[in-house]
PDB file of C-alpha atoms in Angstrom:
ATOM      1  CA  ASN A  21     102.822  -5.917 141.071  1.00 79.00           C
ATOM      2  CA  VAL A  22     104.912  -2.987 141.258  1.00 82.00           C
ATOM      3  CA  ILE A  23     107.762  -3.203 138.491  1.00 79.00           C
ATOM      4  CA  ASP A  24     106.817  -5.035 134.889  1.00 81.00           C
ATOM      5  CA  ASP A  25     109.683  -6.205 133.165  1.00 81.00           C
ATOM      6  CA  GLU A  26     110.212  -7.022 129.457  1.00 85.00           C
ATOM      7  CA  ILE A  27     113.189  -9.118 128.198  1.00 86.00           C
ATOM      8  CA  LEU A  28     114.231  -8.611 124.561  1.00 87.00           C
ATOM      9  CA  GLU A  29     117.089  -9.272 122.239  1.00 88.00           C
ATOM     10  CA  GLU A  30     118.544  -6.531 122.545  1.00 86.00           C
ATOM     11  CA  SER A  31     117.514  -4.633 126.010  1.00 83.00           C
ATOM     12  CA  ILE A  32     115.694  -5.631 129.625  1.00 80.00           C
ATOM     13  CA  ASN A  33     112.732  -2.670 129.642  1.00 81.00           C
ATOM     14  CA  PHE A  34     111.261  -2.216 133.255  1.00 78.00           C
ATOM     15  CA  LYS A  35     108.336  -0.048 133.584  1.00 80.00           C
ATOM     16  CA  LEU A  36     108.355   1.120 137.504  1.00 76.00           C
ATOM     17  CA  ARG A  37     104.456   1.507 138.614  1.00 82.00           C
ATOM     18  CA  ARG A  38     103.235   4.246 141.028  1.00 84.00           C
ATOM     19  CA  GLY A  39     103.123   1.845 143.659  1.00 86.00           C
ATOM     20  CA  LEU A  40     106.514   0.958 144.075  1.00 82.00           C
ATOM     21  CA  PRO A  41     107.988   3.952 146.126  1.00 83.00           C
ATOM     22  CA  GLN A  42     104.970   2.979 148.650  1.00 87.00           C
ATOM     23  CA  ARG A  43     105.791  -0.606 148.691  1.00 85.00           C
ATOM     24  CA  ILE A  44     109.631  -0.273 149.452  1.00 82.00           C
ATOM     25  CA  ASP A  45     108.583   2.390 152.143  1.00 84.00           C
ATOM     26  CA  GLU A  46     106.569   0.134 154.072  1.00 86.00           C
ATOM     27  CA  ASN A  47     109.871  -1.951 154.884  1.00 82.00           C
ATOM     28  CA  ASN A  48     112.299   0.342 154.821  1.00 85.00           C
ATOM     29  CA  GLU A  49     112.524   1.358 158.380  1.00 87.00           C
ATOM     30  CA  GLU A  50     111.850  -1.581 160.385  1.00 88.00           C
ATOM     31  CA  PHE A  51     114.861  -2.806 157.731  1.00 86.00           C
ATOM     32  CA  CYS A  52     117.023  -0.032 158.722  1.00 87.00           C
ATOM     33  CA  LYS A  53     116.373  -0.272 162.094  1.00 89.00           C
ATOM     34  CA  LYS A  54     117.871  -3.828 162.944  1.00 87.00           C
ATOM     35  CA  LEU A  55     120.977  -2.919 160.717  1.00 84.00           C
ATOM     36  CA  MET A  56     121.669   0.481 163.048  1.00 86.00           C
ATOM     37  CA  GLU A  57     121.404  -2.048 165.967  1.00 88.00           C
ATOM     38  CA  LYS A  58     123.557  -4.320 164.899  1.00 83.00           C
ATOM     39  CA  ALA A  59     126.210  -1.783 164.396  1.00 81.00           C
ATOM     40  CA  ALA A  60     124.910  -0.396 167.287  1.00 86.00           C
ATOM     41  CA  LEU A  61     123.957   2.982 166.095  1.00 85.00           C
ATOM     42  CA  SER A  62     121.071   4.824 166.864  1.00 88.00           C
ATOM     43  CA  ASP A  63     120.986   8.000 164.473  1.00 90.00           C
ATOM     44  CA  PHE A  64     120.180   7.917 161.107  1.00 90.00           C
ATOM     45  CA  ASN A  65     121.964  11.234 159.978  1.00 88.00           C
ATOM     46  CA  ASP A  66     125.240   9.786 161.701  1.00 83.00           C
ATOM     47  CA  LEU A  67     125.831   7.639 158.529  1.00 79.00           C
ATOM     48  CA  PHE A  68     126.542   8.485 155.204  1.00 76.00           C
ATOM     49  CA  TRP A  69     123.661   6.995 152.464  1.00 83.00           C
ATOM     50  CA  ALA A  70     124.398   5.108 149.718  1.00 83.00           C
ATOM     51  CA  VAL A  71     120.685   4.285 148.255  1.00 86.00           C
ATOM     52  CA  HIS A  72     120.283   3.288 144.692  1.00 85.00           C
ATOM     53  CA  PRO A  73     118.306   6.112 143.351  1.00 84.00           C
ATOM     54  CA  GLY A  74     115.131   4.180 141.922  1.00 83.00           C
ATOM     55  CA  GLY A  75     113.172   7.631 141.078  1.00 86.00           C
ATOM     56  CA  SER A  76     112.738  10.628 143.477  1.00 90.00           C
ATOM     57  CA  PRO A  77     109.714   9.555 145.079  1.00 89.00           C
ATOM     58  CA  ILE A  78     111.659   6.962 146.493  1.00 87.00           C
ATOM     59  CA  LEU A  79     114.350   8.812 147.710  1.00 91.00           C
ATOM     60  CA  ASN A  80     111.723  11.390 149.171  1.00 92.00           C
ATOM     61  CA  ARG A  81     109.583   8.736 151.461  1.00 91.00           C
ATOM     62  CA  LEU A  82     113.109   7.462 152.782  1.00 91.00           C
ATOM     63  CA  LYS A  83     114.051  10.856 154.139  1.00 93.00           C
ATOM     64  CA  SER A  84     110.624  11.362 155.168  1.00 94.00           C
ATOM     65  CA  THR A  85     110.174   7.650 156.944  1.00 92.00           C
ATOM     66  CA  LEU A  86     114.158   7.758 158.312  1.00 92.00           C
ATOM     67  CA  GLY A  87     114.000  11.669 159.114  1.00 94.00           C
ATOM     68  CA  LEU A  88     116.985  12.124 157.252  1.00 93.00           C
ATOM     69  CA  ARG A  89     118.786  15.407 156.535  1.00 92.00           C
ATOM     70  CA  TYR A  90     119.034  16.213 152.632  1.00 89.00           C
ATOM     71  CA  GLU A  91     122.225  15.921 152.353  1.00 87.00           C
ATOM     72  CA  GLN A  92     122.346  12.337 153.912  1.00 88.00           C
ATOM     73  CA  LEU A  93     121.058  11.690 150.321  1.00 91.00           C
ATOM     74  CA  LYS A  94     122.932  13.907 147.920  1.00 92.00           C
ATOM     75  CA  TRP A  95     125.129  11.037 146.214  1.00 91.00           C
ATOM     76  CA  SER A  96     121.904   9.476 145.124  1.00 92.00           C
ATOM     77  CA  ARG A  97     120.338  12.743 144.419  1.00 94.00           C
ATOM     78  CA  LYS A  98     123.115  13.548 141.821  1.00 94.00           C
ATOM     79  CA  ALA A  99     123.697   9.828 140.236  1.00 93.00           C
ATOM     80  CA  LEU A 100     120.000   9.981 139.987  1.00 93.00           C
ATOM     81  CA  MET A 101     120.034  13.258 138.504  1.00 94.00           C
ATOM     82  CA  ASP A 102     123.240  12.926 136.162  1.00 94.00           C
ATOM     83  CA  PHE A 103     122.416   9.075 135.233  1.00 91.00           C
ATOM     84  CA  ARG A 104     119.047   8.234 135.629  1.00 86.00           C
ATOM     85  CA  ASN A 105     118.119   5.200 137.303  1.00 81.00           C
ATOM     86  CA  VAL A 106     120.202   2.887 135.047  1.00 81.00           C
ATOM     87  CA  SER A 107     119.106  -0.031 137.104  1.00 78.00           C
ATOM     88  CA  SER A 108     121.232  -1.845 139.265  1.00 78.00           C
ATOM     89  CA  ASN A 109     124.682  -0.470 138.379  1.00 82.00           C
ATOM     90  CA  THR A 110     123.334   2.927 139.667  1.00 86.00           C
ATOM     91  CA  ILE A 111     124.592   2.057 143.116  1.00 84.00           C
ATOM     92  CA  PHE A 112     127.749   2.223 141.599  1.00 85.00           C
ATOM     93  CA  TYR A 113     127.520   6.044 140.372  1.00 87.00           C
ATOM     94  CA  VAL A 114     126.099   6.334 143.895  1.00 88.00           C
ATOM     95  CA  MET A 115     129.114   5.761 145.492  1.00 85.00           C
ATOM     96  CA  GLU A 116     131.650   6.853 143.010  1.00 86.00           C
ATOM     97  CA  LEU A 117     130.262  10.160 143.807  1.00 89.00           C
ATOM     98  CA  MET A 118     131.038   9.378 147.149  1.00 84.00           C
ATOM     99  CA  ARG A 119     134.406   8.804 146.633  1.00 80.00           C
ATOM    100  CA  GLU A 120     135.153  11.636 144.649  1.00 82.00           C
ATOM    101  CA  GLU A 121     134.058  13.775 147.294  1.00 78.00           C
ATOM    102  CA  VAL A 122     136.410  12.236 149.974  1.00 68.00           C
ATOM    103  CA  MET A 123     139.410  12.766 147.185  1.00 64.00           C
ATOM    104  CA  ILE A 124     138.135  16.891 147.448  1.00 61.00           C
ATOM    105  CA  GLY A 125     138.658  16.547 151.145  1.00 59.00           C
ATOM    106  CA  SER A 126     134.804  17.270 152.172  1.00 56.00           C
ATOM    107  CA  PHE A 127     135.283  14.400 154.542  1.00 53.00           C
ATOM    108  CA  SER A 128     138.029  12.206 155.622  1.00 47.00           C
ATOM    109  CA  VAL A 129     138.618   8.441 154.508  1.00 42.00           C
ATOM    110  CA  GLU A 130     137.523   7.368 158.471  1.00 40.00           C
ATOM    111  CA  GLU A 131     134.422   9.182 157.870  1.00 42.00           C
ATOM    112  CA  ILE A 132     133.365   7.604 154.865  1.00 45.00           C
ATOM    113  CA  TRP A 133     134.353   4.219 155.419  1.00 43.00           C
ATOM    114  CA  LEU A 134     132.168   4.171 158.668  1.00 41.00           C
ATOM    115  CA  GLY A 135     129.780   5.950 157.106  1.00 43.00           C
ATOM    116  CA  THR A 136     128.821   3.029 154.515  1.00 42.00           C
ATOM    117  CA  LYS A 137     128.780   0.303 156.645  1.00 42.00           C
ATOM    118  CA  ILE A 138     125.348   0.041 155.931  1.00 42.00           C
ATOM    119  CA  VAL A 139     124.515   0.086 152.236  1.00 43.00           C
ATOM    120  CA  HIS A 140     121.120   0.151 151.628  1.00 40.00           C
ATOM    121  CA  GLN A 141     119.726  -0.670 147.908  1.00 37.00           C
TER     122      GLN A 141
END
């Protein structure tokens, strides 16, 4: 078991075990390759990645396994740094950071929408 949870009256507590990054990583590459094939894409670095940042070890393994450049996960890393892992809604912070960068002109809207065809959580 890699995630322990406890539901209380006022909150839900999660404890992520050390084996979680490895468990996630075991299936990432094959899963992502299948999605890439469906989108007729071949290079993982051609996409912008909105990844739920469960923690730095998870992001580091994804970067390593898929051969991603650092900037491909920059929004996930920034969300993790700014907000920590706040469960499922963390992905919305990641996507908001991506949107904000579009608004200040670093990327065109077309690049962002093409890049977010694949959202892997």
